[in-house]
Structure formats: structure tokens, C-alpha cells
Amino acid sequence: MAILPTIFHSHPNFEWRKTSAIFTPQISPLNINTKLQFPCSITRRRCNFHHSNTINQARSISVSNACKKNQNGCDEIFHIFKRWRDFIPGGNWWNLCDSEQLVDGSPTAANPVTVLNALSKMWALVADQQWVLYTAFGALTVAALSEISIPSILTASIFSAHSCKTTVFCRNSWLLVFLCSTSGICSGLRSGCFAFANTILVKRLRETLYSSLLLQDISFFEIEAVGDLTSRLGTDCQRLSNSVGNDIHLILRNILQGTGAFINLMTLSWPLAVSSLVICSTLSAIFLVYGRYQKKAATLAQRWTASANEVAQETLSSIRTVRAYGTETDELRRFTQGLERLASISTRESIAYGFWNFSFSALFRMTQVFAVLLGGMSIFTGNVSAEQLMKYVFYCEWLIFAAWRVQDSMSSLLQSIGACEKVFQLMNLSPSDQFLSKGLKLEGLKGDIEFENVSFNYSSRKMVPVMKNVNLKIQSNNIIAIVGASGSGKTTLINLLLQLYNPTSGQILIDGIPLRELDIRWLREKIGFVSQEPQIFRTDFQSNIIYGCSRSIRQEEIEWAAKQAYVHEFISSLPSGYYTPIDGNLLSRGQKQRIAIARAILRDPTILILDEATSALDAESEYYIKVQLEWDSEWKKD
Ligand SMILES: Nc1ncnc2c1ncn2[C@@H]1O[C@H](COP(=O)(O)OP(=O)(O)OP(=O)(O)O)[C@@H](O)[C@H]1O
């Protein structure tokens, strides 16, 4: 165990020292006074911000904002009058592109997803449960056909009763009972099956998205914000599956019913049927424009929501720092900036919805007036009977309503897909190369490490080289310390060794074999790593210590590792011992580091990397752990 041996190398950024320690102590060029003064001079303005004043300040900001808003309201009305042309449909005010686009530098930003793509992807996710979907579609068809036959039979029953045709009346009544029962049973079946499919879909969407995210390169997570990704996994997936549960079946149902209504209208009077169709087509044309606008608005609204979430997540998770620096009002302002953008988009979207509803109502009422006028005249001339006119009014209403519902559900579907476009883009990302290629697994790993002319820069800062032509040889069974100024690239060196990033040029060899050619999962199993800020998971101590260990572990081994890391006593003193659930926030940094060291030791790694892993430990614990590790390393050498 234990590596990073002695290297003598002349790179200006690093200083390599032979030492009995295996840590990467940081030697800062600043003296203590400089360190203390530096942050204070930067934040002097904020330091004056007394904590007790913060709430009053927040209040006074909101009061002064309210006054400003009243004044702004008058200005705005004046402005609206001056710029009325901008506010009519098609004017500048409606334009969502210029002012509202959130700059999205993510790798997925450039690929828009079509509705068909989205639907076929969702279909593929639930394809193994086809029987549920086929039952749902079958029930939907039967229910829709039964429902659309009811107005015709109902009218016939009324008129047969009116003309005292008892046999026809009885037959129609039985038929009505049959149709109502069929439609009721099939509607229940349809809703149940779609709800079931919905549940499966949301689960699969989340699984697929999560597994796609887990397999991305580390550089991906530098561009994408965690708040944004969790909001995709949560609300977006739910919203998408809801659109399948509701919108798709409403669309299909109303298409069937609208078609049935149109066929009935054609059999009654084709001029009346054609006039209804013209109105429906006008509605569809208006909807086409509105639907596109709505999709765009939904995408932008979703991005701003995610952006506001990100701010909230960042602030709430760093609440101690926010409180200590008294920046609550600044954070509130940052959060409301996103909300204001969101409100501005939603206002336009709501007004556009109002326009759409106005067009629909006006055209629908026009059809009714038109039907009564034209139908009434036809009755006078004897071309149409009263029964036919009644059926016509019924079916006309069905047709228009079906057209409206199809378009409304279509709009909601477009909105959901627009809003959740990123879910599909993220799901379509191909995994990092590391997970695609099958590399070599060596018989045994010695642990010789060599950096050959390695240069590197982070992809997010391409112009800033972090290291240039670094050459370094580390022989197995040695302990070395890498010492360098803060920001000189010590952690980056380790990141490259762990293949979290690939060198921009040069190569890293392990036992003489290029790192890229090795099976990275196999290699990582042989490496124990403790980072500067060790991560503790929300499970118990035992699970945290055995985290990532592929072999089966006995309780004694866990305790042994914990003793080596000087954390056994602390864990044993807790009432549930190793089974005590942990919240990382409730542990000291030193305790977290000791748990992480126990985790690394338990793997019995060939290469052990400690990146300032004892920086938070007291001198006694640090000494004890170092002695244990050194002893262990010497024992292995022998
Ligand atoms: N993910 C990243 N993206 C872009 N630049 C980064 C990233 N991580 C680190 N850097 C930059 O790379 C340089 C080296 O950082 P690194 O963390 O390796 O230094 P270090 O020697 O470990 O510093 P410290 O001792 O303070 O931990 C720094 O200039 C840092 O700003």
C-alpha cells in the first residue's frame, strides 16, 4: 500500500520532496497576516452590514420597491400608449428571443427535440408493457365510438316518443342503456390503463435520465448546474409522464369523436358540415401560431425556473456562509431576478392564451348562430326536418369542442415537450468514452506511475494551461509528498491519475502501460483516494466505510479500518455504533476526513492518494494515522 514515491523533477510549479509523510501539505507563499487581511479588504463593504439590520433592510427594500412599482406602473401605462404597436399580436413585446433567452452553454443546448422524437422515445420506454397500452387504446376507441353515437340515438328516441312510435322508442332506449354502459366501462378501463402506463413511464424516464447523467464526463458536471439537473429529474419527468397520461389520450379520443361527429354531419347536410369544417380549420390555423409561441415560452420558462432553483439550492446549501456575511438581501435579489424574467414570459404566455380563447369562443358562437340561421331556413323550405336540425346542432357542438380539446391538449403536450426538451437531450447524450471502451486488466498491479510530458488545461478554461510538459516517475512502495503553492496543480495531478480528466498532450503510464489502455473501473478499484473535502453519504457509518468496496467485507475488517483511521472510538461511543445514520453536516471536518481515510484503507489499495486528507485533524490524530500508514507501507515492502 501507499505510493506517490520520490521524484526529482525540475518543473517550476512543483517541488518534490522525499519524506516519510504521504500527504500533500500546502505551503502558501502568503504569511498569516496577509491571509487575514486579504478577505477583509475585499469584503469591507459587506462587513459593515450588521446582521440585525438585514431584515429591516430586506423590508425597506421591498417597501421602496413597492413605491417604485407604483410610480413605475404609471410610467408603464404611458409607455404602453406610446408603444402600442409593439403590443399588438406580432409586435416587439411578444418577441421572446432577444431579452429572455437564458444563455445556455450546456452541451445539450443546440439540439431541439421534435414532438415525434419525444413520443417515439417515450413509446420505447414503455414498449415492454405494450398490452397495457393496447388495452388502453382499445378501450379508448370503444368508449369514443359509443359516446359519439349517443346524440343521434338520443334525438331519435325523443322524436320517436314525440310521434308515439313505441317499438322504435323502446329499441332506442335499450340501445342508449347499452351505449352508456359500454362507454362507462371502457372509460374506466382506459383511464386505469393510461394511469398505469404513466407510472411506469415516469419511473423509466427517471432511471434512464439518471443513468445517462451518471455516465457523463466530469467536465459535463462543470457546465451543468446540479440544481438544474435535479429539477430535470424531478418535476420535468413528472410533467412529461402527465402529458402522456392526459394529453395523448385526450387528443386521440377527441380526434375519434370529432371524426365521428363530422361523418354524422355529412350524412345530415353536407353544406352545413363543410361550413363547420371551415370554422374548425380557421381555429387550427390560429392554434398553429399560438402553439408555436407557447412551446417557445414554455422552454424559456422552464430554463428560468431551473435557473432560479439553482440560485436557491446554492444559497440554502451555503446558508452558514450567507448568514456569516449577511448577504441575505443580495441572495434574495439574485433569486428574484430569475423570477421576474419568469413572470415576464408567463404574462405574455397568459395573454396569448387569452387571445386564443377569445378566437375559439367567437368562432364557436358564430357556428351556433350560423347553424340556427341556415338550419331554420332549410326547415322553412322543407329540405331539413326538425330532428335533423337537432342532430346537426348536437354534432356541430361535438365537432367544435373536439377540435378545441384536440388543440388544447396538443398545446399542453407541446408545452410539456418544450419544457422538457432538455430531458430528452440529456437522455440522448452518449456515455463518456471511459465507459464505452473495454481496457486491459493486468494480472497484478505493482503501482509504478509515470507522467510523460503531460500538459493539461480544463475544458472550461481552455486558454489557461494548468500544467505543461510535466515529467514524473513514481516507483511502487514509496511514500512521497507533493508540495506546491495553492493553485499550482496538485489536485489536478491527482485528477489526471484517477482519469477524471485526460491530459491534453502527453500520457500517464501505470506499470508501463498507458492509462487510456487500462480498464478504468478495474484500476479505480486498486486506488484508495481521500479528497480535500471528503464526501459522506446519508447512510450509516458502516455503509460509508465500505462504500465502493467490491469484495465482501467482514465487520472486523470495518472496525480494523476505522481503528487505523482513528475513528473507531468515536463511532463506538454512539448508541447504535456503526449502524448510526450520518448526516455529513452534523460531523466535524476532521471526523469526515477520518471516515474517508477508513474507507480508503479498507479497499487495501495498491495506490493510496491523500489530497490534504488530514488538514482538519488535530496533531495527535494526524500523527497516529501517519504512523499507521507508514507502518503498513513498510510491512508491505517487506
Ligand atoms: N474544474 C476546474 N475547471 C477549471 N479550472 C480549474 C478546475 N479545477 C481547478 N482549476 C484551476 O486549476 C489550477 C490548479 O488547481 P488545483 O486544484 O489542481 O490546485 P492545487 O495545487 O491542488 O491547489 P490547492 O492547494 O489550493 O488545493 C487552479 O488555477 C484552478 O483555478
PDB file of C-alpha atoms in Angstrom, residues 413-554:
ATOM      1  CA  LEU A 413     -48.411  18.442 -24.901  1.00  0.00           C
ATOM      2  CA  LEU A 414     -46.257  20.897 -26.861  1.00  0.00           C
ATOM      3  CA  GLN A 415     -45.751  22.901 -23.724  1.00  0.00           C
ATOM      4  CA  SER A 416     -44.665  19.837 -21.757  1.00  0.00           C
ATOM      5  CA  ILE A 417     -42.343  18.664 -24.501  1.00  0.00           C
ATOM      6  CA  GLY A 418     -40.979  22.180 -24.968  1.00  0.00           C
ATOM      7  CA  ALA A 419     -40.397  22.488 -21.251  1.00  0.00           C
ATOM      8  CA  CYS A 420     -38.873  19.040 -21.006  1.00  0.00           C
ATOM      9  CA  GLU A 421     -36.819  19.216 -24.208  1.00  0.00           C
ATOM     10  CA  LYS A 422     -33.705  19.097 -22.111  1.00  0.00           C
ATOM     11  CA  VAL A 423     -34.744  15.791 -20.524  1.00  0.00           C
ATOM     12  CA  PHE A 424     -34.597  14.150 -23.962  1.00  0.00           C
ATOM     13  CA  GLN A 425     -31.398  15.923 -24.883  1.00  0.00           C
ATOM     14  CA  LEU A 426     -29.782  14.697 -21.686  1.00  0.00           C
ATOM     15  CA  MET A 427     -31.099  11.167 -22.192  1.00  0.00           C
ATOM     16  CA  ASN A 428     -29.634  11.133 -25.720  1.00  0.00           C
ATOM     17  CA  LEU A 429     -26.123  12.025 -24.578  1.00  0.00           C
ATOM     18  CA  SER A 430     -23.675   9.222 -25.208  1.00  0.00           C
ATOM     19  CA  PRO A 431     -21.709   7.999 -22.193  1.00  0.00           C
ATOM     20  CA  SER A 432     -18.154   9.076 -21.561  1.00  0.00           C
ATOM     21  CA  ASP A 433     -15.552   7.137 -23.626  1.00  0.00           C
ATOM     22  CA  GLN A 434     -14.243   5.547 -20.433  1.00  0.00           C
ATOM     23  CA  PHE A 435     -17.425   3.555 -20.082  1.00  0.00           C
ATOM     24  CA  LEU A 436     -17.545   2.520 -23.733  1.00  0.00           C
ATOM     25  CA  SER A 437     -14.057   1.078 -24.237  1.00  0.00           C
ATOM     26  CA  LYS A 438     -13.050  -2.182 -22.635  1.00  0.00           C
ATOM     27  CA  GLY A 439      -9.497  -1.788 -21.409  1.00  0.00           C
ATOM     28  CA  LEU A 440      -6.838  -4.155 -20.102  1.00  0.00           C
ATOM     29  CA  LYS A 441      -6.949  -5.761 -16.676  1.00  0.00           C
ATOM     30  CA  LEU A 442      -3.446  -6.656 -15.523  1.00  0.00           C
ATOM     31  CA  GLU A 443      -2.641  -9.873 -13.665  1.00  0.00           C
ATOM     32  CA  GLY A 444      -1.284  -7.922 -10.744  1.00  0.00           C
ATOM     33  CA  LEU A 445      -0.700  -4.225 -10.213  1.00  0.00           C
ATOM     34  CA  LYS A 446       2.714  -3.100  -8.918  1.00  0.00           C
ATOM     35  CA  GLY A 447       1.878   0.581  -8.771  1.00  0.00           C
ATOM     36  CA  ASP A 448       4.647   2.264 -10.807  1.00  0.00           C
ATOM     37  CA  ILE A 449       3.421   5.613 -12.076  1.00  0.00           C
ATOM     38  CA  GLU A 450       4.921   7.747 -14.814  1.00  0.00           C
ATOM     39  CA  PHE A 451       3.839  11.105 -16.219  1.00  0.00           C
ATOM     40  CA  GLU A 452       5.369  11.612 -19.684  1.00  0.00           C
ATOM     41  CA  ASN A 453       5.325  15.191 -21.000  1.00  0.00           C
ATOM     42  CA  VAL A 454       1.865  15.732 -19.587  1.00  0.00           C
ATOM     43  CA  SER A 455       0.177  19.034 -20.379  1.00  0.00           C
ATOM     44  CA  PHE A 456      -3.319  19.896 -19.340  1.00  0.00           C
ATOM     45  CA  ASN A 457      -5.935  22.616 -19.257  1.00  0.00           C
ATOM     46  CA  TYR A 458      -9.527  22.371 -18.059  1.00  0.00           C
ATOM     47  CA  SER A 459     -12.038  22.491 -20.921  1.00  0.00           C
ATOM     48  CA  SER A 460     -13.929  25.284 -19.158  1.00  0.00           C
ATOM     49  CA  ARG A 461     -10.721  27.392 -19.243  1.00  0.00           C
ATOM     50  CA  LYS A 462      -9.044  26.344 -22.441  1.00  0.00           C
ATOM     51  CA  MET A 463      -6.701  29.313 -22.567  1.00  0.00           C
ATOM     52  CA  VAL A 464      -5.244  28.732 -19.087  1.00  0.00           C
ATOM     53  CA  PRO A 465      -2.706  25.884 -19.001  1.00  0.00           C
ATOM     54  CA  VAL A 466      -2.649  24.199 -15.599  1.00  0.00           C
ATOM     55  CA  MET A 467       0.443  22.119 -16.370  1.00  0.00           C
ATOM     56  CA  LYS A 468       2.944  21.999 -19.222  1.00  0.00           C
ATOM     57  CA  ASN A 469       5.191  19.069 -20.116  1.00  0.00           C
ATOM     58  CA  VAL A 470       5.264  17.534 -16.650  1.00  0.00           C
ATOM     59  CA  ASN A 471       7.554  14.523 -16.350  1.00  0.00           C
ATOM     60  CA  LEU A 472       7.412  12.467 -13.226  1.00  0.00           C
ATOM     61  CA  LYS A 473       8.289   8.913 -12.160  1.00  0.00           C
ATOM     62  CA  ILE A 474       6.914   7.320  -9.027  1.00  0.00           C
ATOM     63  CA  GLN A 475       8.095   3.870  -8.056  1.00  0.00           C
ATOM     64  CA  SER A 476       5.857   1.483  -6.184  1.00  0.00           C
ATOM     65  CA  ASN A 477       6.064   1.023  -2.422  1.00  0.00           C
ATOM     66  CA  ASN A 478       7.265   4.520  -1.742  1.00  0.00           C
ATOM     67  CA  ILE A 479       5.689   7.363   0.105  1.00  0.00           C
ATOM     68  CA  ILE A 480       6.086  10.802  -1.359  1.00  0.00           C
ATOM     69  CA  ALA A 481       4.649  14.225  -0.660  1.00  0.00           C
ATOM     70  CA  ILE A 482       3.883  16.673  -3.402  1.00  0.00           C
ATOM     71  CA  VAL A 483       4.341  20.218  -2.220  1.00  0.00           C
ATOM     72  CA  GLY A 484       3.340  23.330  -4.108  1.00  0.00           C
ATOM     73  CA  ALA A 485       1.676  26.686  -3.810  1.00  0.00           C
ATOM     74  CA  SER A 486      -2.089  26.919  -3.704  1.00  0.00           C
ATOM     75  CA  GLY A 487      -3.484  26.543  -7.217  1.00  0.00           C
ATOM     76  CA  SER A 488      -0.227  25.118  -8.598  1.00  0.00           C
ATOM     77  CA  GLY A 489      -1.986  21.947  -9.763  1.00  0.00           C
ATOM     78  CA  LYS A 490      -1.530  19.286  -7.082  1.00  0.00           C
ATOM     79  CA  THR A 491      -5.175  18.215  -7.123  1.00  0.00           C
ATOM     80  CA  THR A 492      -5.197  18.378 -10.921  1.00  0.00           C
ATOM     81  CA  LEU A 493      -2.299  15.935 -10.994  1.00  0.00           C
ATOM     82  CA  ILE A 494      -4.361  13.505  -8.918  1.00  0.00           C
ATOM     83  CA  ASN A 495      -7.441  14.090 -11.099  1.00  0.00           C
ATOM     84  CA  LEU A 496      -5.407  13.080 -14.130  1.00  0.00           C
ATOM     85  CA  LEU A 497      -4.112   9.986 -12.375  1.00  0.00           C
ATOM     86  CA  LEU A 498      -7.682   8.995 -11.489  1.00  0.00           C
ATOM     87  CA  GLN A 499      -8.586   9.660 -15.153  1.00  0.00           C
ATOM     88  CA  LEU A 500     -11.290  12.098 -14.152  1.00  0.00           C
ATOM     89  CA  TYR A 501      -9.754  14.158 -16.973  1.00  0.00           C
ATOM     90  CA  ASN A 502      -7.467  13.222 -19.834  1.00  0.00           C
ATOM     91  CA  PRO A 503      -4.195  15.073 -20.480  1.00  0.00           C
ATOM     92  CA  THR A 504      -4.360  17.452 -23.454  1.00  0.00           C
ATOM     93  CA  SER A 505      -0.972  16.060 -24.511  1.00  0.00           C
ATOM     94  CA  GLY A 506       1.484  13.510 -23.190  1.00  0.00           C
ATOM     95  CA  GLN A 507       0.491  10.366 -21.351  1.00  0.00           C
ATOM     96  CA  ILE A 508       0.349   8.708 -17.953  1.00  0.00           C
ATOM     97  CA  LEU A 509       1.665   5.177 -17.583  1.00  0.00           C
ATOM     98  CA  ILE A 510       0.813   2.693 -14.856  1.00  0.00           C
ATOM     99  CA  ASP A 511       3.262  -0.222 -14.658  1.00  0.00           C
ATOM    100  CA  GLY A 512       4.462   0.922 -18.099  1.00  0.00           C
ATOM    101  CA  ILE A 513       1.002   0.738 -19.725  1.00  0.00           C
ATOM    102  CA  PRO A 514      -0.783   3.910 -20.875  1.00  0.00           C
ATOM    103  CA  LEU A 515      -3.674   4.764 -18.574  1.00  0.00           C
ATOM    104  CA  ARG A 516      -6.084   5.032 -21.515  1.00  0.00           C
ATOM    105  CA  GLU A 517      -5.498   1.381 -22.409  1.00  0.00           C
ATOM    106  CA  LEU A 518      -6.354   0.087 -18.941  1.00  0.00           C
ATOM    107  CA  ASP A 519      -9.828  -0.869 -17.734  1.00  0.00           C
ATOM    108  CA  ILE A 520     -10.521   2.232 -15.711  1.00  0.00           C
ATOM    109  CA  ARG A 521     -13.057   0.629 -13.390  1.00  0.00           C
ATOM    110  CA  TRP A 522     -10.582  -2.149 -12.554  1.00  0.00           C
ATOM    111  CA  LEU A 523      -7.826   0.395 -11.944  1.00  0.00           C
ATOM    112  CA  ARG A 524     -10.009   2.551  -9.716  1.00  0.00           C
ATOM    113  CA  GLU A 525     -10.703  -0.487  -7.547  1.00  0.00           C
ATOM    114  CA  LYS A 526      -6.959  -0.616  -6.859  1.00  0.00           C
ATOM    115  CA  ILE A 527      -6.762   3.037  -5.834  1.00  0.00           C
ATOM    116  CA  GLY A 528      -7.689   4.465  -2.448  1.00  0.00           C
ATOM    117  CA  PHE A 529      -8.393   8.165  -2.586  1.00  0.00           C
ATOM    118  CA  VAL A 530      -9.235  10.737   0.062  1.00  0.00           C
ATOM    119  CA  SER A 531     -10.068  14.154  -1.317  1.00  0.00           C
ATOM    120  CA  GLN A 532      -9.702  17.591   0.251  1.00  0.00           C
ATOM    121  CA  GLU A 533     -13.426  17.725   1.048  1.00  0.00           C
ATOM    122  CA  PRO A 534     -14.418  14.095   1.666  1.00  0.00           C
ATOM    123  CA  GLN A 535     -17.993  13.230   0.817  1.00  0.00           C
ATOM    124  CA  ILE A 536     -20.075  11.493   3.444  1.00  0.00           C
ATOM    125  CA  PHE A 537     -23.292   9.854   2.246  1.00  0.00           C
ATOM    126  CA  ARG A 538     -26.564   9.914   4.135  1.00  0.00           C
ATOM    127  CA  THR A 539     -26.426   6.303   5.292  1.00  0.00           C
ATOM    128  CA  ASP A 540     -24.869   4.758   8.402  1.00  0.00           C
ATOM    129  CA  PHE A 541     -21.166   4.689   9.331  1.00  0.00           C
ATOM    130  CA  GLN A 542     -20.761   1.109   8.183  1.00  0.00           C
ATOM    131  CA  SER A 543     -22.123   1.782   4.685  1.00  0.00           C
ATOM    132  CA  ASN A 544     -19.982   4.895   4.426  1.00  0.00           C
ATOM    133  CA  ILE A 545     -16.828   2.978   5.283  1.00  0.00           C
ATOM    134  CA  ILE A 546     -17.491   0.075   2.887  1.00  0.00           C
ATOM    135  CA  TYR A 547     -18.612   2.477   0.129  1.00  0.00           C
ATOM    136  CA  GLY A 548     -17.269   1.331  -3.253  1.00  0.00           C
ATOM    137  CA  CYS A 549     -15.711  -1.908  -1.945  1.00  0.00           C
ATOM    138  CA  SER A 550     -16.498  -4.674  -4.401  1.00  0.00           C
ATOM    139  CA  ARG A 551     -15.355  -7.627  -2.229  1.00  0.00           C
ATOM    140  CA  SER A 552     -17.414  -8.882   0.706  1.00  0.00           C
ATOM    141  CA  ILE A 553     -16.330  -7.286   3.941  1.00  0.00           C
ATOM    142  CA  ARG A 554     -16.494  -8.632   7.487  1.00  0.00           C
TER     143      ARG A 554
END
